[in-house]
Amino acid sequence: MTEIIIDKRYCGPPNSGNGGYVCGRLARHIPGAAEVTLRAPPPLGTSLDAIATGNGAWELRDGTKVVATGRTATVELARLETASLKEACAAELLTPVKPHEHPLPTCFVCGPARAKGDGLRIFAGPLGRHARNAVLAASWTPDPNLAAEDGLVAPEFLWSALDCPTGYACNYNQESDGFDQAPLLLGRMSVRIEARPRPGDRCIITAWPTGRDGRKRNAEAAAHDEAGTLLAVARATWIAVEREVQLGRG
């Protein structure tokens, strides 16, 4: 059993942890590619227990309440979208969630209210002038404070960087060829890390929707370095919720 405390810095909604970051913290206990399912909003500043439950599976518990479960997984994507750094920087300017409209402005990953070096400030937008290709991209240059003991970016921050872009992609509506900005919460995330960048390396995140089933919305994502080397891939399932639920009030 290992204690995990989600610092307030790593929030998604104001009163709970960013889903990708929390999944990545639990996945540190799982060798290779992992799938983590969030069962409840991860509380901030609370002592949580990471517990091995057998057959390589883990649970993150708040007392007797299960917050997340994790297991080994195979993460192979049917397609892999890429973009150049120039294209990713241009896509950011087209992000469908404008700063004054952002539903979670203090989110660790995509919150515009977070200062550079504090939040990741990843603002995914559609490649090209139209969203018709349904591929989003953003640039990301990891800050030195994201480094692990080996000097590379800690794996949970790669999970984080792939999190919110998949949420943006899930809100792409193929019927209207636009973005509906429905309130979403991450339900499940699977990630395979191929290589971890160094702080200061310029990276490109791409994300694209893969389907919907009722309230469930699915997307995939990839991270590459500026030279085009694959860093990580992800699959994510998001759940459409009421705004009060997204904020932890319902």
PDB file of C-alpha atoms in Angstrom:
ATOM      1  CA  MET A   1       0.000   0.000   0.000  1.00  0.00           C
ATOM      2  CA  THR A   2       1.281   3.449  -0.979  1.00  0.00           C
ATOM      3  CA  GLU A   3      -0.007   6.847   0.078  1.00  0.00           C
ATOM      4  CA  ILE A   4      -0.923   9.276  -2.705  1.00  0.00           C
ATOM      5  CA  ILE A   5      -1.940  12.879  -2.085  1.00  0.00           C
ATOM      6  CA  ILE A   6      -3.263  14.893  -5.039  1.00  0.00           C
ATOM      7  CA  ASP A   7      -1.949  18.405  -4.506  1.00  0.00           C
ATOM      8  CA  LYS A   8      -4.362  21.258  -5.203  1.00  0.00           C
ATOM      9  CA  ARG A   9      -2.091  22.351  -8.036  1.00  0.00           C
ATOM     10  CA  TYR A  10      -3.236  19.313 -10.019  1.00  0.00           C
ATOM     11  CA  CYS A  11      -6.943  20.080 -10.061  1.00  0.00           C
ATOM     12  CA  GLY A  12      -9.253  19.639 -13.033  1.00  0.00           C
ATOM     13  CA  PRO A  13     -12.561  20.884 -11.660  1.00  0.00           C
ATOM     14  CA  PRO A  14     -11.906  23.290  -8.774  1.00  0.00           C
ATOM     15  CA  ASN A  15     -12.380  20.686  -6.029  1.00  0.00           C
ATOM     16  CA  SER A  16     -11.067  17.470  -7.587  1.00  0.00           C
ATOM     17  CA  GLY A  17      -7.976  16.162  -9.316  1.00  0.00           C
ATOM     18  CA  ASN A  18      -7.322  16.396 -13.024  1.00  0.00           C
ATOM     19  CA  GLY A  19      -8.348  13.026 -14.410  1.00  0.00           C
ATOM     20  CA  GLY A  20      -5.278  12.411 -16.540  1.00  0.00           C
ATOM     21  CA  TYR A  21      -2.908  13.331 -13.731  1.00  0.00           C
ATOM     22  CA  VAL A  22      -4.667  11.066 -11.224  1.00  0.00           C
ATOM     23  CA  CYS A  23      -4.758   8.184 -13.711  1.00  0.00           C
ATOM     24  CA  GLY A  24      -1.054   8.680 -14.341  1.00  0.00           C
ATOM     25  CA  ARG A  25      -0.228   8.642 -10.642  1.00  0.00           C
ATOM     26  CA  LEU A  26      -1.984   5.295 -10.176  1.00  0.00           C
ATOM     27  CA  ALA A  27      -0.469   3.948 -13.409  1.00  0.00           C
ATOM     28  CA  ARG A  28       3.018   4.423 -11.960  1.00  0.00           C
ATOM     29  CA  HIS A  29       2.375   1.160 -10.098  1.00  0.00           C
ATOM     30  CA  ILE A  30       1.512  -0.713 -13.301  1.00  0.00           C
ATOM     31  CA  PRO A  31       4.344  -1.794 -15.616  1.00  0.00           C
ATOM     32  CA  GLY A  32       3.929  -1.016 -19.301  1.00  0.00           C
ATOM     33  CA  ALA A  33       0.720   0.297 -20.833  1.00  0.00           C
ATOM     34  CA  ALA A  34      -2.149   0.794 -18.404  1.00  0.00           C
ATOM     35  CA  GLU A  35      -5.874   1.460 -18.291  1.00  0.00           C
ATOM     36  CA  VAL A  36      -7.287   3.466 -15.381  1.00  0.00           C
ATOM     37  CA  THR A  37     -10.980   3.957 -14.670  1.00  0.00           C
ATOM     38  CA  LEU A  38     -12.122   6.818 -12.459  1.00  0.00           C
ATOM     39  CA  ARG A  39     -14.895   5.729 -10.104  1.00  0.00           C
ATOM     40  CA  ALA A  40     -15.371   8.981  -8.150  1.00  0.00           C
ATOM     41  CA  PRO A  41     -14.037  12.554  -8.244  1.00  0.00           C
ATOM     42  CA  PRO A  42     -10.452  12.369  -6.885  1.00  0.00           C
ATOM     43  CA  PRO A  43     -10.285  14.554  -3.759  1.00  0.00           C
ATOM     44  CA  LEU A  44      -7.522  17.119  -3.347  1.00  0.00           C
ATOM     45  CA  GLY A  45      -5.154  17.299  -0.404  1.00  0.00           C
ATOM     46  CA  THR A  46      -6.404  14.002   1.012  1.00  0.00           C
ATOM     47  CA  SER A  47      -4.394  10.917   1.888  1.00  0.00           C
ATOM     48  CA  LEU A  48      -5.391   8.225  -0.594  1.00  0.00           C
ATOM     49  CA  ASP A  49      -4.217   4.607  -0.590  1.00  0.00           C
ATOM     50  CA  ALA A  50      -2.905   2.870  -3.713  1.00  0.00           C
ATOM     51  CA  ILE A  51      -3.514  -0.830  -3.079  1.00  0.00           C
ATOM     52  CA  ALA A  52      -2.569  -3.857  -5.150  1.00  0.00           C
ATOM     53  CA  THR A  53      -5.635  -6.087  -5.560  1.00  0.00           C
ATOM     54  CA  GLY A  54      -4.066  -9.048  -7.362  1.00  0.00           C
ATOM     55  CA  ASN A  55      -3.266 -10.046 -10.945  1.00  0.00           C
ATOM     56  CA  GLY A  56      -1.470  -6.754 -11.512  1.00  0.00           C
ATOM     57  CA  ALA A  57      -4.547  -4.638 -10.722  1.00  0.00           C
ATOM     58  CA  TRP A  58      -4.568  -1.646  -8.394  1.00  0.00           C
ATOM     59  CA  GLU A  59      -7.141   0.502  -6.617  1.00  0.00           C
ATOM     60  CA  LEU A  60      -6.926   4.072  -5.392  1.00  0.00           C
ATOM     61  CA  ARG A  61      -9.045   4.394  -2.264  1.00  0.00           C
ATOM     62  CA  ASP A  62     -10.271   7.220  -0.075  1.00  0.00           C
ATOM     63  CA  GLY A  63     -10.888   5.207   3.072  1.00  0.00           C
ATOM     64  CA  THR A  64     -13.272   2.480   1.921  1.00  0.00           C
ATOM     65  CA  LYS A  65     -14.367   4.421  -1.173  1.00  0.00           C
ATOM     66  CA  VAL A  66     -12.794   3.363  -4.470  1.00  0.00           C
ATOM     67  CA  VAL A  67     -11.680   6.446  -6.406  1.00  0.00           C
ATOM     68  CA  ALA A  68      -9.973   4.676  -9.331  1.00  0.00           C
ATOM     69  CA  THR A  69      -8.999   1.235 -10.556  1.00  0.00           C
ATOM     70  CA  GLY A  70      -6.093   0.356 -12.827  1.00  0.00           C
ATOM     71  CA  ARG A  71      -4.792  -2.633 -14.740  1.00  0.00           C
ATOM     72  CA  THR A  72      -2.394  -3.544 -17.503  1.00  0.00           C
ATOM     73  CA  ALA A  73      -3.713  -2.955 -21.004  1.00  0.00           C
ATOM     74  CA  THR A  74      -2.869  -3.136 -24.674  1.00  0.00           C
ATOM     75  CA  VAL A  75      -3.069   0.319 -26.244  1.00  0.00           C
ATOM     76  CA  GLU A  76      -2.962   0.069 -30.035  1.00  0.00           C
ATOM     77  CA  LEU A  77      -4.616   2.795 -32.107  1.00  0.00           C
ATOM     78  CA  ALA A  78      -6.291   2.196 -35.454  1.00  0.00           C
ATOM     79  CA  ARG A  79      -4.831   5.456 -36.750  1.00  0.00           C
ATOM     80  CA  LEU A  80      -2.131   7.842 -35.647  1.00  0.00           C
ATOM     81  CA  GLU A  81      -2.470  11.543 -36.396  1.00  0.00           C
ATOM     82  CA  THR A  82       0.567  13.823 -36.498  1.00  0.00           C
ATOM     83  CA  ALA A  83       1.245  17.506 -36.958  1.00  0.00           C
ATOM     84  CA  SER A  84       4.261  19.740 -37.250  1.00  0.00           C
ATOM     85  CA  LEU A  85       5.107  22.163 -34.486  1.00  0.00           C
ATOM     86  CA  LYS A  86       4.104  25.039 -36.777  1.00  0.00           C
ATOM     87  CA  GLU A  87       0.737  23.409 -37.465  1.00  0.00           C
ATOM     88  CA  ALA A  88       0.169  22.736 -33.760  1.00  0.00           C
ATOM     89  CA  CYS A  89       0.917  26.344 -32.839  1.00  0.00           C
ATOM     90  CA  ALA A  90      -1.522  27.533 -35.510  1.00  0.00           C
ATOM     91  CA  ALA A  91      -4.192  25.117 -34.256  1.00  0.00           C
ATOM     92  CA  GLU A  92      -3.947  26.587 -30.758  1.00  0.00           C
ATOM     93  CA  LEU A  93      -5.157  29.915 -32.091  1.00  0.00           C
ATOM     94  CA  LEU A  94      -8.348  28.162 -33.229  1.00  0.00           C
ATOM     95  CA  THR A  95      -9.102  26.478 -29.900  1.00  0.00           C
ATOM     96  CA  PRO A  96     -12.889  26.143 -29.576  1.00  0.00           C
ATOM     97  CA  VAL A  97     -12.830  26.997 -25.861  1.00  0.00           C
ATOM     98  CA  LYS A  98     -12.008  30.688 -25.553  1.00  0.00           C
ATOM     99  CA  PRO A  99     -10.479  31.968 -22.277  1.00  0.00           C
ATOM    100  CA  HIS A 100     -13.554  33.977 -21.257  1.00  0.00           C
ATOM    101  CA  GLU A 101     -15.812  30.956 -21.933  1.00  0.00           C
ATOM    102  CA  HIS A 102     -13.648  28.246 -20.384  1.00  0.00           C
ATOM    103  CA  PRO A 103     -15.746  26.029 -18.071  1.00  0.00           C
ATOM    104  CA  LEU A 104     -12.767  25.087 -15.835  1.00  0.00           C
ATOM    105  CA  PRO A 105     -10.321  28.017 -16.050  1.00  0.00           C
ATOM    106  CA  THR A 106      -8.048  26.679 -13.301  1.00  0.00           C
ATOM    107  CA  CYS A 107      -7.659  23.178 -14.784  1.00  0.00           C
ATOM    108  CA  PHE A 108      -4.034  22.042 -14.459  1.00  0.00           C
ATOM    109  CA  VAL A 109      -3.867  20.978 -18.115  1.00  0.00           C
ATOM    110  CA  CYS A 110      -6.004  23.360 -20.153  1.00  0.00           C
ATOM    111  CA  GLY A 111      -6.914  26.183 -17.775  1.00  0.00           C
ATOM    112  CA  PRO A 112      -6.164  29.644 -19.207  1.00  0.00           C
ATOM    113  CA  ALA A 113      -6.043  31.099 -15.687  1.00  0.00           C
ATOM    114  CA  ARG A 114      -2.973  29.023 -14.823  1.00  0.00           C
ATOM    115  CA  ALA A 115       0.389  30.790 -15.110  1.00  0.00           C
ATOM    116  CA  LYS A 116       3.101  29.460 -17.398  1.00  0.00           C
ATOM    117  CA  GLY A 117       5.146  26.946 -15.408  1.00  0.00           C
ATOM    118  CA  ASP A 118       2.234  26.268 -13.069  1.00  0.00           C
ATOM    119  CA  GLY A 119      -0.360  24.712 -15.378  1.00  0.00           C
ATOM    120  CA  LEU A 120       0.446  22.936 -18.632  1.00  0.00           C
ATOM    121  CA  ARG A 121      -1.550  25.474 -20.671  1.00  0.00           C
ATOM    122  CA  ILE A 122      -2.370  23.057 -23.502  1.00  0.00           C
ATOM    123  CA  PHE A 123      -5.022  24.625 -25.717  1.00  0.00           C
ATOM    124  CA  ALA A 124      -5.976  22.168 -28.463  1.00  0.00           C
ATOM    125  CA  GLY A 125      -7.577  23.475 -31.618  1.00  0.00           C
ATOM    126  CA  PRO A 126      -8.491  22.076 -35.054  1.00  0.00           C
ATOM    127  CA  LEU A 127      -5.798  21.591 -37.647  1.00  0.00           C
ATOM    128  CA  GLY A 128      -6.506  23.946 -40.534  1.00  0.00           C
ATOM    129  CA  ARG A 129      -9.106  26.669 -40.695  1.00  0.00           C
ATOM    130  CA  HIS A 130     -12.028  24.263 -40.335  1.00  0.00           C
ATOM    131  CA  ALA A 131     -12.810  21.424 -37.928  1.00  0.00           C
ATOM    132  CA  ARG A 132     -13.930  19.124 -40.770  1.00  0.00           C
ATOM    133  CA  ASN A 133     -10.898  16.849 -40.442  1.00  0.00           C
ATOM    134  CA  ALA A 134     -11.804  16.371 -36.738  1.00  0.00           C
ATOM    135  CA  VAL A 135      -8.153  16.377 -35.675  1.00  0.00           C
ATOM    136  CA  LEU A 136      -7.008  18.755 -32.968  1.00  0.00           C
ATOM    137  CA  ALA A 137      -3.453  19.728 -32.103  1.00  0.00           C
ATOM    138  CA  ALA A 138      -1.493  21.771 -29.589  1.00  0.00           C
ATOM    139  CA  SER A 139       2.100  22.401 -28.668  1.00  0.00           C
ATOM    140  CA  TRP A 140       3.555  21.642 -25.247  1.00  0.00           C
ATOM    141  CA  THR A 141       6.939  22.525 -23.781  1.00  0.00           C
ATOM    142  CA  PRO A 142       7.284  20.806 -20.377  1.00  0.00           C
ATOM    143  CA  ASP A 143       8.514  23.019 -17.554  1.00  0.00           C
ATOM    144  CA  PRO A 144      11.580  21.953 -15.517  1.00  0.00           C
ATOM    145  CA  ASN A 145       9.366  21.441 -12.447  1.00  0.00           C
ATOM    146  CA  LEU A 146       7.728  18.461 -14.208  1.00  0.00           C
ATOM    147  CA  ALA A 147      10.919  16.385 -14.133  1.00  0.00           C
ATOM    148  CA  ALA A 148      11.182  13.083 -12.277  1.00  0.00           C
ATOM    149  CA  GLU A 149      14.317  11.967 -10.449  1.00  0.00           C
ATOM    150  CA  ASP A 150      15.849  10.666 -13.685  1.00  0.00           C
ATOM    151  CA  GLY A 151      15.653  14.116 -15.263  1.00  0.00           C
ATOM    152  CA  LEU A 152      12.898  13.187 -17.730  1.00  0.00           C
ATOM    153  CA  VAL A 153       9.320  14.440 -17.543  1.00  0.00           C
ATOM    154  CA  ALA A 154       7.434  12.324 -14.984  1.00  0.00           C
ATOM    155  CA  PRO A 155       5.012   9.874 -16.646  1.00  0.00           C
ATOM    156  CA  GLU A 156       1.927  11.300 -14.949  1.00  0.00           C
ATOM    157  CA  PHE A 157       2.476  14.550 -16.827  1.00  0.00           C
ATOM    158  CA  LEU A 158       2.407  12.737 -20.169  1.00  0.00           C
ATOM    159  CA  TRP A 159      -0.926  11.267 -19.068  1.00  0.00           C
ATOM    160  CA  SER A 160      -2.028  14.792 -18.151  1.00  0.00           C
ATOM    161  CA  ALA A 161      -0.955  16.275 -21.474  1.00  0.00           C
ATOM    162  CA  LEU A 162      -3.013  13.667 -23.367  1.00  0.00           C
ATOM    163  CA  ASP A 163      -6.079  14.133 -21.143  1.00  0.00           C
ATOM    164  CA  CYS A 164      -7.800  17.429 -21.935  1.00  0.00           C
ATOM    165  CA  PRO A 165      -7.087  17.331 -25.696  1.00  0.00           C
ATOM    166  CA  THR A 166      -9.143  14.128 -25.883  1.00  0.00           C
ATOM    167  CA  GLY A 167     -11.928  15.928 -24.015  1.00  0.00           C
ATOM    168  CA  TYR A 168     -11.842  18.724 -26.585  1.00  0.00           C
ATOM    169  CA  ALA A 169     -11.936  16.114 -29.369  1.00  0.00           C
ATOM    170  CA  CYS A 170     -14.936  14.417 -27.745  1.00  0.00           C
ATOM    171  CA  ASN A 171     -16.885  17.648 -28.060  1.00  0.00           C
ATOM    172  CA  TYR A 172     -16.386  17.743 -31.807  1.00  0.00           C
ATOM    173  CA  ASN A 173     -19.809  17.081 -33.333  1.00  0.00           C
ATOM    174  CA  GLN A 174     -19.487  15.429 -36.716  1.00  0.00           C
ATOM    175  CA  GLU A 175     -23.145  16.116 -37.563  1.00  0.00           C
ATOM    176  CA  SER A 176     -22.811  19.878 -37.171  1.00  0.00           C
ATOM    177  CA  ASP A 177     -19.083  20.016 -38.039  1.00  0.00           C
ATOM    178  CA  GLY A 178     -18.504  22.066 -34.894  1.00  0.00           C
ATOM    179  CA  PHE A 179     -17.967  21.906 -31.143  1.00  0.00           C
ATOM    180  CA  ASP A 180     -20.847  21.636 -28.703  1.00  0.00           C
ATOM    181  CA  GLN A 181     -18.879  22.293 -25.464  1.00  0.00           C
ATOM    182  CA  ALA A 182     -21.000  19.901 -23.385  1.00  0.00           C
ATOM    183  CA  PRO A 183     -19.799  19.492 -19.752  1.00  0.00           C
ATOM    184  CA  LEU A 184     -17.633  16.363 -19.630  1.00  0.00           C
ATOM    185  CA  LEU A 185     -15.739  14.338 -17.046  1.00  0.00           C
ATOM    186  CA  LEU A 186     -13.032  11.795 -17.805  1.00  0.00           C
ATOM    187  CA  GLY A 187     -14.232   8.264 -17.138  1.00  0.00           C
ATOM    188  CA  ARG A 188     -11.425   6.030 -18.383  1.00  0.00           C
ATOM    189  CA  MET A 189      -7.976   6.514 -19.881  1.00  0.00           C
ATOM    190  CA  SER A 190      -5.471   4.081 -21.356  1.00  0.00           C
ATOM    191  CA  VAL A 191      -1.909   5.160 -22.158  1.00  0.00           C
ATOM    192  CA  ARG A 192       1.194   3.579 -23.627  1.00  0.00           C
ATOM    193  CA  ILE A 193       4.393   5.554 -23.143  1.00  0.00           C
ATOM    194  CA  GLU A 194       7.149   4.960 -25.681  1.00  0.00           C
ATOM    195  CA  ALA A 195       9.570   7.658 -24.523  1.00  0.00           C
ATOM    196  CA  ARG A 196       9.528  10.546 -22.080  1.00  0.00           C
ATOM    197  CA  PRO A 197      10.742  13.977 -23.138  1.00  0.00           C
ATOM    198  CA  ARG A 198      13.119  16.200 -21.237  1.00  0.00           C
ATOM    199  CA  PRO A 199      11.911  19.478 -19.759  1.00  0.00           C
ATOM    200  CA  GLY A 200      12.225  22.146 -22.423  1.00  0.00           C
ATOM    201  CA  ASP A 201      11.671  19.750 -25.319  1.00  0.00           C
ATOM    202  CA  ARG A 202       9.035  21.052 -27.701  1.00  0.00           C
ATOM    203  CA  CYS A 203       6.255  18.494 -28.099  1.00  0.00           C
ATOM    204  CA  ILE A 204       3.143  18.166 -30.236  1.00  0.00           C
ATOM    205  CA  ILE A 205      -0.162  16.735 -28.975  1.00  0.00           C
ATOM    206  CA  THR A 206      -2.793  15.516 -31.452  1.00  0.00           C
ATOM    207  CA  ALA A 207      -6.280  14.253 -30.578  1.00  0.00           C
ATOM    208  CA  TRP A 208      -9.296  13.055 -32.532  1.00  0.00           C
ATOM    209  CA  PRO A 209     -12.809  11.706 -31.764  1.00  0.00           C
ATOM    210  CA  THR A 210     -13.568   8.024 -32.352  1.00  0.00           C
ATOM    211  CA  GLY A 211     -17.270   7.763 -31.559  1.00  0.00           C
ATOM    212  CA  ARG A 212     -20.176   8.279 -29.185  1.00  0.00           C
ATOM    213  CA  ASP A 213     -22.505   5.932 -27.342  1.00  0.00           C
ATOM    214  CA  GLY A 214     -25.186   7.721 -25.335  1.00  0.00           C
ATOM    215  CA  ARG A 215     -23.448   9.885 -22.754  1.00  0.00           C
ATOM    216  CA  LYS A 216     -20.081   8.246 -23.502  1.00  0.00           C
ATOM    217  CA  ARG A 217     -17.707  10.006 -25.871  1.00  0.00           C
ATOM    218  CA  ASN A 218     -14.484   8.420 -27.064  1.00  0.00           C
ATOM    219  CA  ALA A 219     -11.270   9.887 -28.416  1.00  0.00           C
ATOM    220  CA  GLU A 220      -7.638   9.016 -29.020  1.00  0.00           C
ATOM    221  CA  ALA A 221      -4.473  11.069 -28.805  1.00  0.00           C
ATOM    222  CA  ALA A 222      -0.757  10.986 -29.425  1.00  0.00           C
ATOM    223  CA  ALA A 223       2.290  12.920 -28.299  1.00  0.00           C
ATOM    224  CA  HIS A 224       5.362  13.400 -30.492  1.00  0.00           C
ATOM    225  CA  ASP A 225       8.537  15.398 -30.083  1.00  0.00           C
ATOM    226  CA  GLU A 226       9.515  18.096 -32.567  1.00  0.00           C
ATOM    227  CA  ALA A 227      11.481  15.565 -34.633  1.00  0.00           C
ATOM    228  CA  GLY A 228       8.397  13.368 -34.994  1.00  0.00           C
ATOM    229  CA  THR A 229       9.415  10.662 -32.520  1.00  0.00           C
ATOM    230  CA  LEU A 230       6.382   9.047 -30.893  1.00  0.00           C
ATOM    231  CA  LEU A 231       6.287   9.673 -27.149  1.00  0.00           C
ATOM    232  CA  ALA A 232       2.918   8.248 -26.104  1.00  0.00           C
ATOM    233  CA  VAL A 233      -0.547   7.252 -27.296  1.00  0.00           C
ATOM    234  CA  ALA A 234      -3.855   7.303 -25.443  1.00  0.00           C
ATOM    235  CA  ARG A 235      -7.476   6.222 -25.588  1.00  0.00           C
ATOM    236  CA  ALA A 236     -10.032   8.053 -23.470  1.00  0.00           C
ATOM    237  CA  THR A 237     -13.699   7.765 -22.603  1.00  0.00           C
ATOM    238  CA  TRP A 238     -15.446  10.883 -21.354  1.00  0.00           C
ATOM    239  CA  ILE A 239     -18.940  11.142 -19.879  1.00  0.00           C
ATOM    240  CA  ALA A 240     -21.353  13.967 -20.650  1.00  0.00           C
ATOM    241  CA  VAL A 241     -22.709  15.288 -17.339  1.00  0.00           C
ATOM    242  CA  GLU A 242     -24.696  18.184 -15.958  1.00  0.00           C
ATOM    243  CA  ARG A 243     -22.708  21.318 -15.240  1.00  0.00           C
ATOM    244  CA  GLU A 244     -23.265  20.964 -11.482  1.00  0.00           C
ATOM    245  CA  VAL A 245     -21.853  17.430 -11.600  1.00  0.00           C
ATOM    246  CA  GLN A 246     -18.798  18.629 -13.516  1.00  0.00           C
ATOM    247  CA  LEU A 247     -18.174  21.161 -10.755  1.00  0.00           C
ATOM    248  CA  GLY A 248     -18.640  18.519  -8.043  1.00  0.00           C
ATOM    249  CA  ARG A 249     -21.871  19.989  -6.743  1.00  0.00           C
ATOM    250  CA  GLY A 250     -24.212  17.221  -7.831  1.00  0.00           C
TER     251      GLY A 250
END
